[in-house]
PDB file of C-alpha atoms in Angstrom:
ATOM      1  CA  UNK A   1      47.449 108.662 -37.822  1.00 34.00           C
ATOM      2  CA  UNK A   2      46.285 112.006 -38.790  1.00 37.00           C
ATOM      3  CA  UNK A   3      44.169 112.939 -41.999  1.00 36.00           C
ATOM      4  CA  UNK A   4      46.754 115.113 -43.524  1.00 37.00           C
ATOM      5  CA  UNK A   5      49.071 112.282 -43.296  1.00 37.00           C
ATOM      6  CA  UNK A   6      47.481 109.430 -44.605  1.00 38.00           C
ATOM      7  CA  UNK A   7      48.421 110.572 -47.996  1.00 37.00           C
ATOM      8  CA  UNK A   8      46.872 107.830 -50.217  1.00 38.00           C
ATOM      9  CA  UNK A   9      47.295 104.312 -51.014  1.00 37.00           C
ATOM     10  CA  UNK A  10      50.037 104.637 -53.674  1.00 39.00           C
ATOM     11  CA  UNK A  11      52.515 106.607 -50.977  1.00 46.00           C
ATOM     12  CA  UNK A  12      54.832 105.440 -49.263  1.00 49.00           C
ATOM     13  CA  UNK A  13      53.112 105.997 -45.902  1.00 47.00           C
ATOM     14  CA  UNK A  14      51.555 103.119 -44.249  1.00 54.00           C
ATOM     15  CA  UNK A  15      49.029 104.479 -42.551  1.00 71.00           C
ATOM     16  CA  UNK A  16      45.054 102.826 -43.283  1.00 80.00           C
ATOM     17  CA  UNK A  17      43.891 104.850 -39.884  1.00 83.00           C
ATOM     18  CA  UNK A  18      39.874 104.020 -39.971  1.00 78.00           C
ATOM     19  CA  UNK A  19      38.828 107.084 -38.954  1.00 79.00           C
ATOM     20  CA  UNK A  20      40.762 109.545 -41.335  1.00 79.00           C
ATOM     21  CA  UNK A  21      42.551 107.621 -43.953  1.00 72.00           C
ATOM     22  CA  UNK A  22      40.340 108.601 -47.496  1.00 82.00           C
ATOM     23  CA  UNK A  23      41.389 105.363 -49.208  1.00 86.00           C
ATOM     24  CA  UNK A  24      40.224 102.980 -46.347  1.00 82.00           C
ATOM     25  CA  UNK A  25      36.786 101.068 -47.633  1.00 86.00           C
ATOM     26  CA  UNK A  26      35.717 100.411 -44.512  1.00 86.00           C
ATOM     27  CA  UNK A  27      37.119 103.412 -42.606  1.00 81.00           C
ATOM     28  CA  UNK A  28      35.172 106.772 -41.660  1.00 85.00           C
ATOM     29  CA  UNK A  29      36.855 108.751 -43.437  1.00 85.00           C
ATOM     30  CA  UNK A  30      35.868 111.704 -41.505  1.00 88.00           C
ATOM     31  CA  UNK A  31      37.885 115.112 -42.468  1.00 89.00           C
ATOM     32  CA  UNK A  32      38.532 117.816 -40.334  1.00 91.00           C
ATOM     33  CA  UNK A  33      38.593 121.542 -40.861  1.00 93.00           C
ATOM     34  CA  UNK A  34      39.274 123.978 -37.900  1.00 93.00           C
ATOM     35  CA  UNK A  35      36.569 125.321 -35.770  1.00 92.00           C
ATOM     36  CA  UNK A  36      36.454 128.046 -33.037  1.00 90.00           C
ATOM     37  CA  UNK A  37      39.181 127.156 -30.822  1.00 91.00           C
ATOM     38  CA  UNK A  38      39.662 123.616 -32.468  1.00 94.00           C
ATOM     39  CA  UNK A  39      38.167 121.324 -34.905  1.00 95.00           C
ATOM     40  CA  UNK A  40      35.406 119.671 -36.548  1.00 96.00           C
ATOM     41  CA  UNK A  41      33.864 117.112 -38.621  1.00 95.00           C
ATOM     42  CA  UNK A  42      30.690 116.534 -40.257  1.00 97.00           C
ATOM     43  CA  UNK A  43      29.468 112.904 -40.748  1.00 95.00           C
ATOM     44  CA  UNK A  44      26.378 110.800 -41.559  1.00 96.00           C
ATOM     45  CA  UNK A  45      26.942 107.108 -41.423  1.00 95.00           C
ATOM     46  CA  UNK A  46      25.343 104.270 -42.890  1.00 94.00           C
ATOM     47  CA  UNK A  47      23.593 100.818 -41.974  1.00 95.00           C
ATOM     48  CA  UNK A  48      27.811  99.239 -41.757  1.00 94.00           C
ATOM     49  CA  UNK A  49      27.967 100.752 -38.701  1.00 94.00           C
ATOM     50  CA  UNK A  50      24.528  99.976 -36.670  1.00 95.00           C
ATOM     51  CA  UNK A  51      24.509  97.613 -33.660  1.00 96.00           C
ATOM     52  CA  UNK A  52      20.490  97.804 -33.640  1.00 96.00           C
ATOM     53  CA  UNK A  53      18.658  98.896 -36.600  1.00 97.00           C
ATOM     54  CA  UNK A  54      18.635 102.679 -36.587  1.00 97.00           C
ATOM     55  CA  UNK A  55      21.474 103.195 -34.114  1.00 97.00           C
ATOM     56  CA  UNK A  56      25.229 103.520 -34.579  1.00 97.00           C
ATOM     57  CA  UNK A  57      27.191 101.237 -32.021  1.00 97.00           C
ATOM     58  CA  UNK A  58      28.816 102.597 -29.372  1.00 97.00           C
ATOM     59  CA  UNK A  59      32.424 101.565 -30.447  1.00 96.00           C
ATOM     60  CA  UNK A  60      31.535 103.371 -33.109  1.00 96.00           C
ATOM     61  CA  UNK A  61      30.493 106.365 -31.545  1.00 98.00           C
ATOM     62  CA  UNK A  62      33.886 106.512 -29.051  1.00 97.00           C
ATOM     63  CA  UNK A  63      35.995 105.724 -31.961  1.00 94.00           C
ATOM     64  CA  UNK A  64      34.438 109.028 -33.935  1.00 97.00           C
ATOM     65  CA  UNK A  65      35.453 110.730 -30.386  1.00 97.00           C
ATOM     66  CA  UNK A  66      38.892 109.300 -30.107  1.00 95.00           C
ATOM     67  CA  UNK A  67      39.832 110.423 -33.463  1.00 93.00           C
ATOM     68  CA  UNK A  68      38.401 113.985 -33.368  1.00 95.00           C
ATOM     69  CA  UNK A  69      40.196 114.233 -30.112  1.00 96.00           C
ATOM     70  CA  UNK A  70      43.478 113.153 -31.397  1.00 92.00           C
ATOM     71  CA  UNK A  71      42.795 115.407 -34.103  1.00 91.00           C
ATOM     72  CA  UNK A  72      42.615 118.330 -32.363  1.00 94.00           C
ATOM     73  CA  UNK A  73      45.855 117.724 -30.658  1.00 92.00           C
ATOM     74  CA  UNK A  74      47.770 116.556 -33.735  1.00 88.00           C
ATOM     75  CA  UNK A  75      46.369 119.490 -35.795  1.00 87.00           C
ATOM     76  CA  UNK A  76      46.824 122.063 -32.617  1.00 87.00           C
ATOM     77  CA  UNK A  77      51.118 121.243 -32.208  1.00 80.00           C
ATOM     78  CA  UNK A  78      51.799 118.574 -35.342  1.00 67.00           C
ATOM     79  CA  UNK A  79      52.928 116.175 -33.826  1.00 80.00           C
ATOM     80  CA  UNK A  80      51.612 112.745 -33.663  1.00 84.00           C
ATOM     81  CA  UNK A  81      50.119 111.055 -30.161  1.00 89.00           C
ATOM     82  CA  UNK A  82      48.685 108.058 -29.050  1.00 89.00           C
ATOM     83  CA  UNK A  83      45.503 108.251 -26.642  1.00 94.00           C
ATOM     84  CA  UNK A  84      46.357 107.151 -23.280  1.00 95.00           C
ATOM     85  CA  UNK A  85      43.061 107.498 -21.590  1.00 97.00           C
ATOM     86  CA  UNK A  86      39.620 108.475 -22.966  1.00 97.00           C
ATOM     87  CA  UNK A  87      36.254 108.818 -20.657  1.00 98.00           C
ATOM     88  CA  UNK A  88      32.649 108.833 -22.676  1.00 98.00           C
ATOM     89  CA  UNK A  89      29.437 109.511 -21.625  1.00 98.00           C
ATOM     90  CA  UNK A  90      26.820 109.087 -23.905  1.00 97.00           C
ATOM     91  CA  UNK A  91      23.992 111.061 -24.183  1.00 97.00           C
ATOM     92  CA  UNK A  92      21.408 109.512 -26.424  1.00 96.00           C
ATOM     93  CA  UNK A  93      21.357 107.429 -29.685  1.00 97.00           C
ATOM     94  CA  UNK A  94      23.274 108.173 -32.491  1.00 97.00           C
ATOM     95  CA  UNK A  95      20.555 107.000 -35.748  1.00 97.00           C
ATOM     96  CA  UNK A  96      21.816 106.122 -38.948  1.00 97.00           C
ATOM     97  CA  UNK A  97      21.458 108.457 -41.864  1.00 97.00           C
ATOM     98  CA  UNK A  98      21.265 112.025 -39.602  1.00 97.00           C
ATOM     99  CA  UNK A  99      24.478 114.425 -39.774  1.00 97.00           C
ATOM    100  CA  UNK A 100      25.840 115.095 -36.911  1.00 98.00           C
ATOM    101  CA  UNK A 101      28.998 117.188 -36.275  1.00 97.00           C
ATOM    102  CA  UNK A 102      31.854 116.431 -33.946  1.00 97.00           C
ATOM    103  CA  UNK A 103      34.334 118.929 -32.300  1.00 97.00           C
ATOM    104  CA  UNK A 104      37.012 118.522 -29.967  1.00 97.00           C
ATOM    105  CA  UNK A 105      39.943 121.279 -28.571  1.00 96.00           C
ATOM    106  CA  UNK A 106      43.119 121.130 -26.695  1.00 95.00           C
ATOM    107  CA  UNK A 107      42.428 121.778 -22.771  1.00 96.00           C
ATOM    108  CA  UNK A 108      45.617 121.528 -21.229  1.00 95.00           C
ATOM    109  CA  UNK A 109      49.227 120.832 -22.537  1.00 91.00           C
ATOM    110  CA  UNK A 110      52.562 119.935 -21.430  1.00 89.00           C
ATOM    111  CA  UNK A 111      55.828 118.747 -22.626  1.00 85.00           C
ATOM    112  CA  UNK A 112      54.858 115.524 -22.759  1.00 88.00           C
ATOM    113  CA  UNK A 113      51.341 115.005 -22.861  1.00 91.00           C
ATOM    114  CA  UNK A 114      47.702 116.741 -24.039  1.00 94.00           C
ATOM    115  CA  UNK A 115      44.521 116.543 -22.931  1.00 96.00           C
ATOM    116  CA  UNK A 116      41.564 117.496 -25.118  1.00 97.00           C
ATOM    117  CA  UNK A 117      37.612 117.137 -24.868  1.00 98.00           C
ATOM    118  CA  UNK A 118      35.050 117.158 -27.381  1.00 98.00           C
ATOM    119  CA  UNK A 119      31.505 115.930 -28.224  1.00 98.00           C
ATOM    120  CA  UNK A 120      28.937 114.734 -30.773  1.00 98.00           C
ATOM    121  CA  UNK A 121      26.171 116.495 -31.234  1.00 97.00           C
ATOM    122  CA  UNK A 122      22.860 116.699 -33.531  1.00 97.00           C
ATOM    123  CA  UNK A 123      22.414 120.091 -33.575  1.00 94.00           C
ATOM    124  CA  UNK A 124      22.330 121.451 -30.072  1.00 94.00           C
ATOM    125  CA  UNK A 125      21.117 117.700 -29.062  1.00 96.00           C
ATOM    126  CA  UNK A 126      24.185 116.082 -27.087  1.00 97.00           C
ATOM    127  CA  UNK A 127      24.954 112.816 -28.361  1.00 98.00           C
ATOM    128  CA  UNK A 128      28.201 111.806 -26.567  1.00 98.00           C
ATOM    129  CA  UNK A 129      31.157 113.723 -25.042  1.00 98.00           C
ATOM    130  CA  UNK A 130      34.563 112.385 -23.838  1.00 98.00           C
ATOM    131  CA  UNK A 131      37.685 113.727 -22.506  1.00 98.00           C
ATOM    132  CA  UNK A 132      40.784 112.133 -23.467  1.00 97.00           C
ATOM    133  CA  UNK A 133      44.948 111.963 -22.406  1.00 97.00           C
ATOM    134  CA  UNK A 134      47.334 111.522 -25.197  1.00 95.00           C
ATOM    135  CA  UNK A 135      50.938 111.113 -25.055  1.00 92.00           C
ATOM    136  CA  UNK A 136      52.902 113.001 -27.399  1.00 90.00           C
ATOM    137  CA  UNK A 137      55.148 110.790 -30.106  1.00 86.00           C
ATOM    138  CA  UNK A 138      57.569 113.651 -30.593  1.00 84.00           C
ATOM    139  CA  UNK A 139      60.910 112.901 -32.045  1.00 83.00           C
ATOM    140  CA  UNK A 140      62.799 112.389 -28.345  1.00 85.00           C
ATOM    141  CA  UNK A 141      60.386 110.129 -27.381  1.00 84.00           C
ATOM    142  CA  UNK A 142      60.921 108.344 -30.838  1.00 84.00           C
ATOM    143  CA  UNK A 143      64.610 107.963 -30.412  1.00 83.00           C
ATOM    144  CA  UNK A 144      64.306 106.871 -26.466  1.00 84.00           C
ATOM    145  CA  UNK A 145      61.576 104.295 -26.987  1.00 81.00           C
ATOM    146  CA  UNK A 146      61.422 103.609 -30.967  1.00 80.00           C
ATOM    147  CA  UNK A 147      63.023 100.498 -30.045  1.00 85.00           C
ATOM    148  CA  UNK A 148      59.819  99.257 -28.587  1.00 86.00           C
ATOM    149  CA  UNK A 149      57.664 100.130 -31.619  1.00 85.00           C
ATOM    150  CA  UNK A 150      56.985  98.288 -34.604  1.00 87.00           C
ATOM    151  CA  UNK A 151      59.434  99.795 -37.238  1.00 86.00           C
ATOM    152  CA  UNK A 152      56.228 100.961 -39.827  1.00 83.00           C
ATOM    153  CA  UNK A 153      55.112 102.529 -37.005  1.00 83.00           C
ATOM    154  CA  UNK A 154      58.306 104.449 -36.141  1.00 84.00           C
ATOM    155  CA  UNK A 155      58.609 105.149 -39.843  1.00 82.00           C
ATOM    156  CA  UNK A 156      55.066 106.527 -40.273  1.00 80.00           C
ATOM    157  CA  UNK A 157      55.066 108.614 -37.019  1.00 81.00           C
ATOM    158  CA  UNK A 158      58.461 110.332 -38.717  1.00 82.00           C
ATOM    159  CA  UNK A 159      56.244 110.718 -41.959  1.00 80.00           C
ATOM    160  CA  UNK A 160      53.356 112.541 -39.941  1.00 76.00           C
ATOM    161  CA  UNK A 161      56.071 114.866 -37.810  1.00 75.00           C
ATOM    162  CA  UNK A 162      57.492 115.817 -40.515  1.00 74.00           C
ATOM    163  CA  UNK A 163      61.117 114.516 -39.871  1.00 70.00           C
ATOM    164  CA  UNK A 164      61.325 111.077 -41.874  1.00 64.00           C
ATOM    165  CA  UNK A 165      64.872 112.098 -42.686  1.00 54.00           C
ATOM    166  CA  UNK A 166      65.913 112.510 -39.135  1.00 48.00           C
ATOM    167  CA  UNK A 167      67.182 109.900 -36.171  1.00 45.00           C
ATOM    168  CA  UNK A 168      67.122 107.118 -39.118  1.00 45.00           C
TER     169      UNK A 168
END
């Protein structure tokens, strides 16, 4: 679920995403602010988040890619998508307590899917990139296949397009 819809905990929206979501305790939290030709976030994480001391894990680290990915194509047509496919390769270690930054733009688009690619890096250092496919959630796709979907879902992904009021 994107940042700018993951209002707050009092809403009405559902959405707890751990990467975006400001109210989630345990999420990243990471926000994003456009960049170039997409866009960005800044981030220094903690010991929570190490798999050996000193070093994020790497579900971590593909999790903080997946989400700046999906950011870039929410933020790029808004409208929500799910990721169907996403290829990492890491670089080197990501340590805890160092900022790093992590940017990701739209590379292709159709009318029913994006691809995006991004990376984390330590100032020119190459952490990790990835590449990723997402399927777009737009309102036809809602209506064919909503069925399928959990309702809160259905509901939220409304909420984030911007047409809660529609196909209800």
């Amino acid at each position: 679920m994107p940042e700018s819809a993951s209002i707050d905990s009092e809403s009405d929206n559902p959405s707890n995403c751990f990467g975006c979501a400001q109210h989630n305790p345990i999420g990243l939290r990471l926000v994003f602010e456009k960049n170039g030709n997409g866009f960005a976030t800044r981030l220094t994480l903690g010991v929570d988040y190490e798999s050996f001391p000193g070093v994020i894990h790497g579900g971590i680290v593909a999790t903080i890619l997946d989400e700046t990915l999906a950011q870039a194509v929410y933020r790029a047509g808004l409208v929500s998508a799910f990721t169907a496919g996403l290829r990492i390769r890491y670089g080197r270690p990501m340590e805890t307590g160092v900022e790093y930054t992590a940017h990701a733009e739209i590379t292709k688009r159709d009318e029913h899917s994006v691809r995006a690619s991004g990376q984390i890096l330590h100032g020119r250092d190459l952490v990790a990139a990835a590449d990723g496919t997402f399927h777009l959630l737009t309102d036809k796709v809602l209506v064919e296949h909503g069925r399928h979907l959990p309702n809160r879902l259905v509901t939220a992904l409304r909420i984030a397009n911007g047409t809660a009021a529609q196909g209800e």
